[in-house]
Amino acid sequence: MKRLTHIKAPAPSAPHGFLMTGPMADRNVRRNAMRQFGNTVLALTAGMLLGTTAVQAGGNVEVLHWWTSGGEAKAVGELKNAFEAQGGTWVDSPIAGGGGDAAMTALRARVVAGNPPAAVQLKGPGIQEWAREGALNDVEDVAVAESWDAVLPPVLAGIMKYDGEYVAAPVNIHRVDWLWANPEVLAKVGATMPTTWDEFNATADKLMAAGITPLAHGGQPWQDATVFEVVALGVGGPAFYQKALVELDQEALTSDTMVKVFDQLRKLRGYVDPNFSGRDWNLATAMVMNGEAAFQIMGDWAKGEFLAAGKVPGVDFLCAAAPGNGYILNSDSFTFFKVEGADELEGQKLLASLIMSPGFQETFNLAKGSIPARIDVPMDKFDICAVKSHEDLAAATAANALEPSMAHEMAVPRTVRGEFLDVVTNFFNSDMSSEDAVKALSEGIKRAQG
Ligand code: BGC
């Protein structure tokens, strides 16, 4: 296999790894790619005009995805409409369940049955895993005709390619480390957006005293892990996050800093309402919207929910980076599975082309809460939260503080992610000490690594 240009090829000790485990050299490759990404983002500014792309007509495509909440459905509806407007036939296969765990199980079953969907919402190292199994079709001819290499951040282009050819197309860049808040609820206790975890805790204590739920949360493993990684970045900083959650360095995993991360998570556990267990993330967002809770810690798909409900950022809801430095990156993409038949192949190409068209990247991301994956889409129609995400992305890249999301499958193989989710969720739902959680995490990760 040819080595990927921008990310390291999987090492035998880390078979599914993207940006992960091991020697300094690998880290430098990742850092350089991230830095290059930042430079490109900085260089290509919003002044550039939307380009046009060659879109073919027709074809069939079955699309498996997990975008079923209000904001998500609106966003994927944009893709379906654009596809149908080009004469294509869209077969919708939504699998409910935030974070995509249920969708990934359904996908495995479909592939094993020899009947994969043509396009699948899939990301990060998962793309490489399926490519290595020989399960994917490439869309290289579309990518070459439309010069994708020139308009994608190198770090994303690398994730979309296998053996030097595009097998997936990215729709967006989501930021994970966000704090969402209801300004009216904060005003009740005279609080503003906290900028440190101590401030967060102090505000949460005031809210508790006033009988208000500080933190809207849904007790599902991927949501627990989302909060955990945001706290890990905030408490430990980007270098710690990189070592512990990306490189799986045992020293970092068992450090006092990791104990502090769990201590803060324990604090947060005290700030959720009694009915948090099993709650969907968008219902937690609705609690903030309706004034039933003050904050939610969630990626900017939460903004898609606020927007779908007609809420205005900075007025009806507030967005701020969660306390700490850095930026946790998550990017959605569609991956093309091996299907046969002229209509199906045509459908895959049409979808790939549409996903990467500048107009679609704008419309879709305005609804989804994310920012475009293409670097040449102007940001002038985007709201203050998206503009902040765009600016912070460039700044974090320049400062070596851009980190891939563990919880959202951008950093480590599914088996390793599974260990994080188990420990974090067990911790959240028991009185386990932080020290015991650290021990369990260290052992679990060793086990997953074989
Ligand atoms: C995906 C988002 C999605 C969220 C909740 C994340 O992993 O990247 O697109 O909205 O899960 O379902």
XYZ file of C-alpha atoms and ligand atoms in Angstrom:
462
model
C 0.000 0.000 0.000
C 1.213 3.511 -0.781
C 1.840 5.672 2.255
C -0.745 8.385 2.721
C 0.688 11.807 2.149
C -0.657 13.541 5.191
C -1.191 10.999 7.917
C 0.845 8.044 8.890
C 0.059 4.674 7.390
C -1.246 2.264 10.016
C 1.562 0.675 12.018
C 1.377 -3.029 12.880
C 1.187 -2.219 16.609
C -1.718 0.140 16.015
C -3.578 -1.457 13.175
C -6.413 0.987 12.807
C -4.735 4.122 13.975
C -5.130 7.620 12.698
C -2.956 10.172 14.460
C -2.209 7.756 17.223
C 0.161 5.793 19.392
C 3.799 5.853 19.413
C 6.972 7.428 18.408
C 7.765 11.052 18.106
C 8.089 10.717 14.334
C 4.423 9.819 14.035
C 3.458 12.751 16.191
C 5.465 15.045 14.008
C 3.669 13.806 10.915
C 0.372 14.571 12.603
C 1.551 17.915 13.917
C 2.845 18.914 10.486
C -0.409 17.938 8.855
C -2.353 19.900 11.460
C -0.015 22.873 11.043
C -0.302 22.719 7.284
C -4.070 22.625 7.723
C -3.892 25.834 9.773
C -1.679 27.582 7.300
C -4.034 26.739 4.483
C -7.041 27.888 6.473
C -5.266 31.112 7.294
C -4.166 31.658 3.718
C -7.459 31.032 1.983
C -9.817 33.571 3.382
C -13.514 34.150 3.142
C -12.973 36.572 0.301
C -12.795 33.714 -2.181
C -15.797 33.146 -4.377
C -17.833 29.985 -4.427
C -16.590 27.823 -7.237
C -18.589 25.544 -9.452
C -18.167 21.811 -9.824
C -19.079 19.369 -12.517
C -22.155 17.475 -11.361
C -23.335 14.438 -13.229
C -27.000 13.526 -13.517
C -28.974 10.569 -12.286
C -28.202 7.393 -10.403
C -29.480 5.634 -7.300
C -28.037 5.807 -3.863
C -29.004 4.227 -0.562
C -27.661 6.385 2.255
C -27.162 4.998 5.752
C -26.837 7.729 8.396
C -27.770 8.587 11.970
C -29.076 12.095 11.438
C -32.529 11.848 12.959
C -32.821 14.810 15.375
C -34.572 18.018 14.218
C -31.398 19.852 13.178
C -29.772 16.742 11.720
C -32.834 15.776 9.677
C -32.996 19.270 8.250
C -29.341 19.115 7.237
C -29.509 15.679 5.600
C -32.746 16.823 3.892
C -30.611 19.410 2.068
C -28.461 16.629 0.644
C -31.429 14.513 -0.369
C -33.116 17.465 -2.097
C -29.967 18.413 -3.972
C -29.461 14.803 -5.064
C -33.034 14.457 -6.283
C -32.856 17.820 -8.049
C -30.059 16.309 -10.165
C -32.329 13.444 -11.180
C -31.036 10.928 -8.665
C -33.098 8.450 -6.610
C -32.378 8.617 -2.884
C -33.162 5.682 -0.603
C -33.044 6.883 2.985
C -31.731 4.493 5.681
C -31.666 6.399 8.944
C -30.573 4.529 12.081
C -31.517 6.511 15.175
C -28.958 6.880 17.934
C -26.716 9.900 18.493
C -23.002 9.429 17.977
C -23.624 6.618 15.469
C -23.012 3.478 17.539
C -26.280 1.861 16.404
C -25.586 2.846 12.801
C -22.172 1.181 12.882
C -23.736 -2.058 14.157
C -26.327 -1.924 11.372
C -23.593 -1.297 8.821
C -21.608 -4.338 9.932
C -24.723 -6.515 9.573
C -25.414 -5.197 6.073
C -21.860 -5.827 4.888
C -21.789 -9.307 6.389
C -25.069 -10.050 4.587
C -23.397 -8.993 1.315
C -25.776 -6.085 0.882
C -24.005 -2.851 1.848
C -25.633 0.550 1.375
C -23.989 2.641 -1.358
C -23.080 5.536 0.930
C -22.521 5.482 4.675
C -21.983 8.220 7.231
C -18.624 7.062 8.533
C -15.484 8.793 9.676
C -11.943 8.817 10.960
C -10.040 5.541 11.261
C -13.268 3.652 10.483
C -12.841 4.594 6.816
C -9.414 2.976 6.713
C -10.697 -0.107 8.555
C -13.388 -0.723 5.933
C -11.016 0.067 3.081
C -8.543 -2.507 4.361
C -11.350 -5.072 4.340
C -11.787 -4.325 0.622
C -15.324 -3.059 1.219
C -15.093 0.318 -0.508
C -15.388 1.814 -3.989
C -13.262 4.826 -4.822
C -14.505 8.097 -6.278
C -11.075 9.171 -7.421
C -12.174 10.235 -10.908
C -14.652 12.739 -9.414
C -12.033 13.956 -6.930
C -9.444 14.493 -9.656
C -11.902 16.196 -12.022
C -12.950 18.544 -9.220
C -9.484 19.082 -7.675
C -10.477 18.015 -4.144
C -6.842 18.034 -3.046
C -6.691 21.766 -3.619
C -9.732 22.632 -1.511
C -9.549 20.258 1.457
C -7.379 20.669 4.521
C -4.614 18.052 4.109
C -5.512 16.370 7.380
C -9.066 15.730 6.150
C -7.990 14.724 2.645
C -5.700 12.122 4.217
C -8.571 10.604 6.186
C -10.742 10.355 3.043
C -8.137 8.461 1.000
C -7.033 4.866 0.944
C -4.039 3.835 -1.094
C -3.875 7.393 -2.409
C -7.460 7.400 -3.741
C -10.557 9.055 -2.363
C -13.042 6.560 -0.921
C -15.019 9.132 1.089
C -16.101 12.766 0.912
C -16.250 15.107 3.936
C -19.279 17.289 4.580
C -18.164 19.351 7.532
C -16.005 20.213 10.498
C -17.714 19.912 13.868
C -16.122 21.239 17.028
C -16.732 19.107 20.112
C -15.533 21.309 23.006
C -18.451 23.711 23.292
C -20.451 25.002 26.190
C -24.052 25.996 25.391
C -26.097 28.072 27.795
C -29.428 29.752 28.361
C -28.704 33.440 29.118
C -31.961 33.988 31.020
C -31.200 31.116 33.342
C -27.668 32.399 33.956
C -29.084 35.862 34.699
C -31.208 34.374 37.490
C -28.028 33.815 39.503
C -26.157 36.831 38.110
C -23.748 34.605 36.176
C -22.038 34.903 32.795
C -20.308 32.225 30.709
C -17.570 30.613 32.829
C -14.048 30.580 31.435
C -12.483 28.128 33.887
C -13.763 24.900 35.428
C -13.599 26.522 38.877
C -15.880 29.279 37.616
C -18.140 26.679 36.058
C -18.372 24.845 39.392
C -19.037 28.065 41.314
C -21.863 29.017 38.926
C -23.259 25.490 39.050
C -23.282 25.622 42.874
C -25.249 28.878 42.736
C -27.718 27.367 40.279
C -28.152 24.305 42.495
C -28.828 26.578 45.473
C -31.486 28.353 43.380
C -33.110 25.014 42.529
C -32.014 25.064 38.867
C -30.371 22.104 37.116
C -26.900 23.336 36.100
C -26.077 20.741 33.434
C -28.389 19.144 30.868
C -26.951 15.737 30.053
C -28.013 12.504 28.462
C -26.572 9.445 30.175
C -25.477 7.448 27.132
C -21.890 6.192 26.833
C -20.981 8.380 23.858
C -22.364 11.470 25.610
C -20.479 10.642 28.811
C -17.327 10.232 26.683
C -17.978 13.549 24.942
C -18.079 15.343 28.295
C -15.025 13.387 29.467
C -12.870 14.402 26.491
C -13.918 18.036 26.780
C -12.903 17.985 30.450
C -9.656 16.180 29.560
C -8.732 18.952 27.110
C -9.817 21.655 29.559
C -8.094 20.284 32.643
C -5.008 18.773 31.035
C -4.482 20.950 27.959
C -3.820 19.838 24.377
C -0.461 18.152 25.014
C -1.987 15.995 27.744
C -5.018 15.203 25.558
C -2.738 14.191 22.719
C -0.664 11.895 24.897
C -3.531 10.279 26.801
C -6.457 10.157 24.366
C -4.646 9.902 21.037
C -1.270 8.279 21.640
C -2.587 6.219 24.584
C 0.580 6.912 26.535
C 0.403 4.953 29.814
C 2.233 7.634 31.769
C -0.362 10.232 30.796
C -3.231 7.785 31.279
C -2.155 7.079 34.872
C -1.050 10.621 35.740
C -2.338 12.916 38.489
C -3.788 15.029 35.697
C -6.022 12.129 34.675
C -7.139 11.801 38.315
C -8.063 15.506 38.194
C -10.019 14.946 34.984
C -12.123 12.293 36.724
C -12.483 14.570 39.775
C -14.035 17.250 37.564
C -16.242 14.646 35.914
C -17.431 13.609 39.395
C -18.324 17.250 40.070
C -20.307 17.400 36.827
C -22.165 14.235 37.789
C -23.454 16.161 40.793
C -24.854 18.881 38.516
C -27.160 16.762 36.335
C -30.840 16.142 37.087
C -32.056 12.739 38.367
C -33.578 11.747 35.009
C -30.424 12.004 32.927
C -30.052 8.280 32.321
C -30.539 7.245 28.677
C -31.734 10.694 27.604
C -31.030 11.605 23.954
C -28.623 14.486 23.430
C -31.178 16.623 21.611
C -33.578 16.352 24.554
C -30.758 17.651 26.743
C -30.366 20.547 24.284
C -34.119 21.173 24.567
C -33.732 21.473 28.356
C -31.323 24.382 27.865
C -33.605 25.872 25.204
C -36.634 25.712 27.504
C -34.858 27.037 30.564
C -34.988 23.719 32.440
C -31.206 23.685 32.707
C -28.420 26.237 32.340
C -25.675 24.476 30.352
C -24.944 21.625 27.971
C -21.474 20.363 27.042
C -21.845 19.073 23.483
C -20.502 19.406 19.944
C -21.986 22.043 17.657
C -24.623 19.704 16.272
C -26.420 21.072 19.389
C -26.462 24.430 17.604
C -28.319 22.719 14.755
C -31.088 21.981 17.265
C -31.260 25.554 18.556
C -31.354 26.868 14.978
C -33.998 24.374 13.849
C -36.159 25.685 16.721
C -35.712 29.251 15.434
C -33.381 30.332 18.256
C -30.778 33.035 17.687
C -27.200 32.663 18.927
C -26.087 35.395 21.306
C -29.739 36.208 22.047
C -31.709 33.052 22.880
C -28.670 30.905 23.569
C -24.971 31.408 24.159
C -22.035 29.488 22.751
C -18.520 29.512 24.152
C -15.544 27.250 23.931
C -15.571 24.993 26.987
C -12.961 26.093 29.572
C -9.418 25.378 28.411
C -7.269 25.794 25.317
C -7.463 23.901 22.071
C -10.040 22.541 19.658
C -11.462 19.028 19.453
C -12.051 18.137 15.805
C -14.815 15.917 14.477
C -15.666 15.671 10.788
C -18.564 13.837 9.162
C -18.024 12.159 5.851
C -19.788 9.766 3.508
C -17.936 6.641 2.511
C -18.721 4.708 -0.646
C -19.248 0.964 -0.264
C -18.786 -1.673 -2.954
C -22.012 -1.753 -4.918
C -22.505 -2.881 -8.465
C -24.728 -1.716 -11.307
C -24.433 1.334 -13.517
C -27.138 3.298 -11.659
C -25.561 2.651 -8.283
C -22.087 3.625 -9.428
C -23.500 6.724 -11.068
C -25.343 7.528 -7.835
C -22.135 7.317 -5.803
C -20.376 9.710 -8.152
C -23.242 12.171 -8.159
C -23.375 12.105 -4.352
C -19.612 12.580 -4.043
C -19.734 15.536 -6.387
C -22.692 17.134 -4.615
C -21.178 16.727 -1.159
C -18.064 18.544 -2.256
C -19.828 21.321 -4.157
C -19.295 24.699 -2.455
C -22.981 25.597 -2.545
C -23.965 22.397 -0.795
C -21.199 22.742 1.785
C -22.619 26.143 2.651
C -26.300 25.189 2.793
C -25.709 21.961 4.662
C -23.457 23.458 7.318
C -25.736 26.428 7.899
C -28.313 23.844 9.029
C -26.021 21.320 10.715
C -24.243 23.678 13.130
C -20.814 22.828 11.737
C -18.523 24.687 9.319
C -17.616 23.614 5.766
C -14.893 21.046 5.197
C -13.839 22.956 2.063
C -11.518 25.813 2.859
C -12.781 28.121 0.106
C -16.372 28.577 1.258
C -16.977 32.142 2.508
C -18.157 32.429 6.120
C -20.274 35.548 5.640
C -23.620 33.757 5.926
C -22.546 31.912 9.090
C -23.461 32.916 12.653
C -21.165 34.047 15.471
C -20.623 30.533 16.813
C -19.531 29.211 13.405
C -17.251 32.184 12.850
C -15.691 31.527 16.246
C -15.208 27.877 15.355
C -13.531 28.874 12.087
C -11.184 31.334 13.812
C -10.392 29.061 16.739
C -9.643 26.204 14.353
C -6.965 28.248 12.625
C -5.575 29.492 15.940
C -5.525 26.008 17.482
C -3.801 24.616 14.427
C -1.136 27.286 14.540
C -0.652 26.626 18.270
C -0.463 22.837 17.889
C -3.658 22.550 19.888
C -5.936 20.863 17.336
C -6.924 17.437 18.654
C -9.034 14.669 17.072
C -12.121 13.539 18.970
C -11.817 10.224 20.778
C -15.546 10.030 21.540
C -16.489 10.747 17.913
C -14.228 8.182 16.309
C -11.552 10.488 14.957
C -8.651 9.382 17.131
C -8.481 5.727 18.088
C -9.800 2.340 16.910
C -13.308 1.334 17.983
C -11.961 -1.270 20.426
C -9.917 1.343 22.289
C -12.769 3.844 22.182
C -14.966 1.115 23.647
C -12.675 0.880 26.686
C -12.843 4.635 27.254
C -16.628 4.566 26.992
C -16.964 1.645 29.424
C -14.800 3.165 32.124
C -16.198 6.666 31.815
C -19.794 5.437 31.871
C -19.176 3.103 34.814
C -17.561 5.970 36.672
C -20.444 8.320 35.874
C -22.997 5.801 37.093
C -21.316 4.626 40.302
C -19.334 5.978 43.215
C -16.043 4.696 41.758
C -13.077 6.804 42.900
C -11.050 8.775 40.380
C -8.003 6.642 41.242
C -9.906 3.433 40.496
C -11.194 4.881 37.239
C -7.645 5.716 36.173
C -6.535 2.160 36.971
C -9.444 0.642 35.067
C -8.769 2.885 32.081
C -5.095 2.033 31.946
C -5.823 -1.698 32.116
C -8.679 -1.543 29.622
C -6.568 0.235 27.053
C -3.697 -2.219 27.469
C -6.217 -5.015 26.923
C -7.614 -3.392 23.768
C -4.123 -2.973 22.395
C -3.534 -6.669 22.868
C -21.709 13.319 14.455
C -22.698 14.450 14.270
C -24.005 14.070 14.933
C -23.752 13.704 16.397
C -25.010 13.320 17.158
C -21.594 12.961 15.914
O -20.733 11.864 16.076
O -20.453 13.682 13.967
O -22.924 14.712 12.906
O -24.914 15.129 14.803
O -22.857 12.612 16.447
O -25.694 12.322 16.530
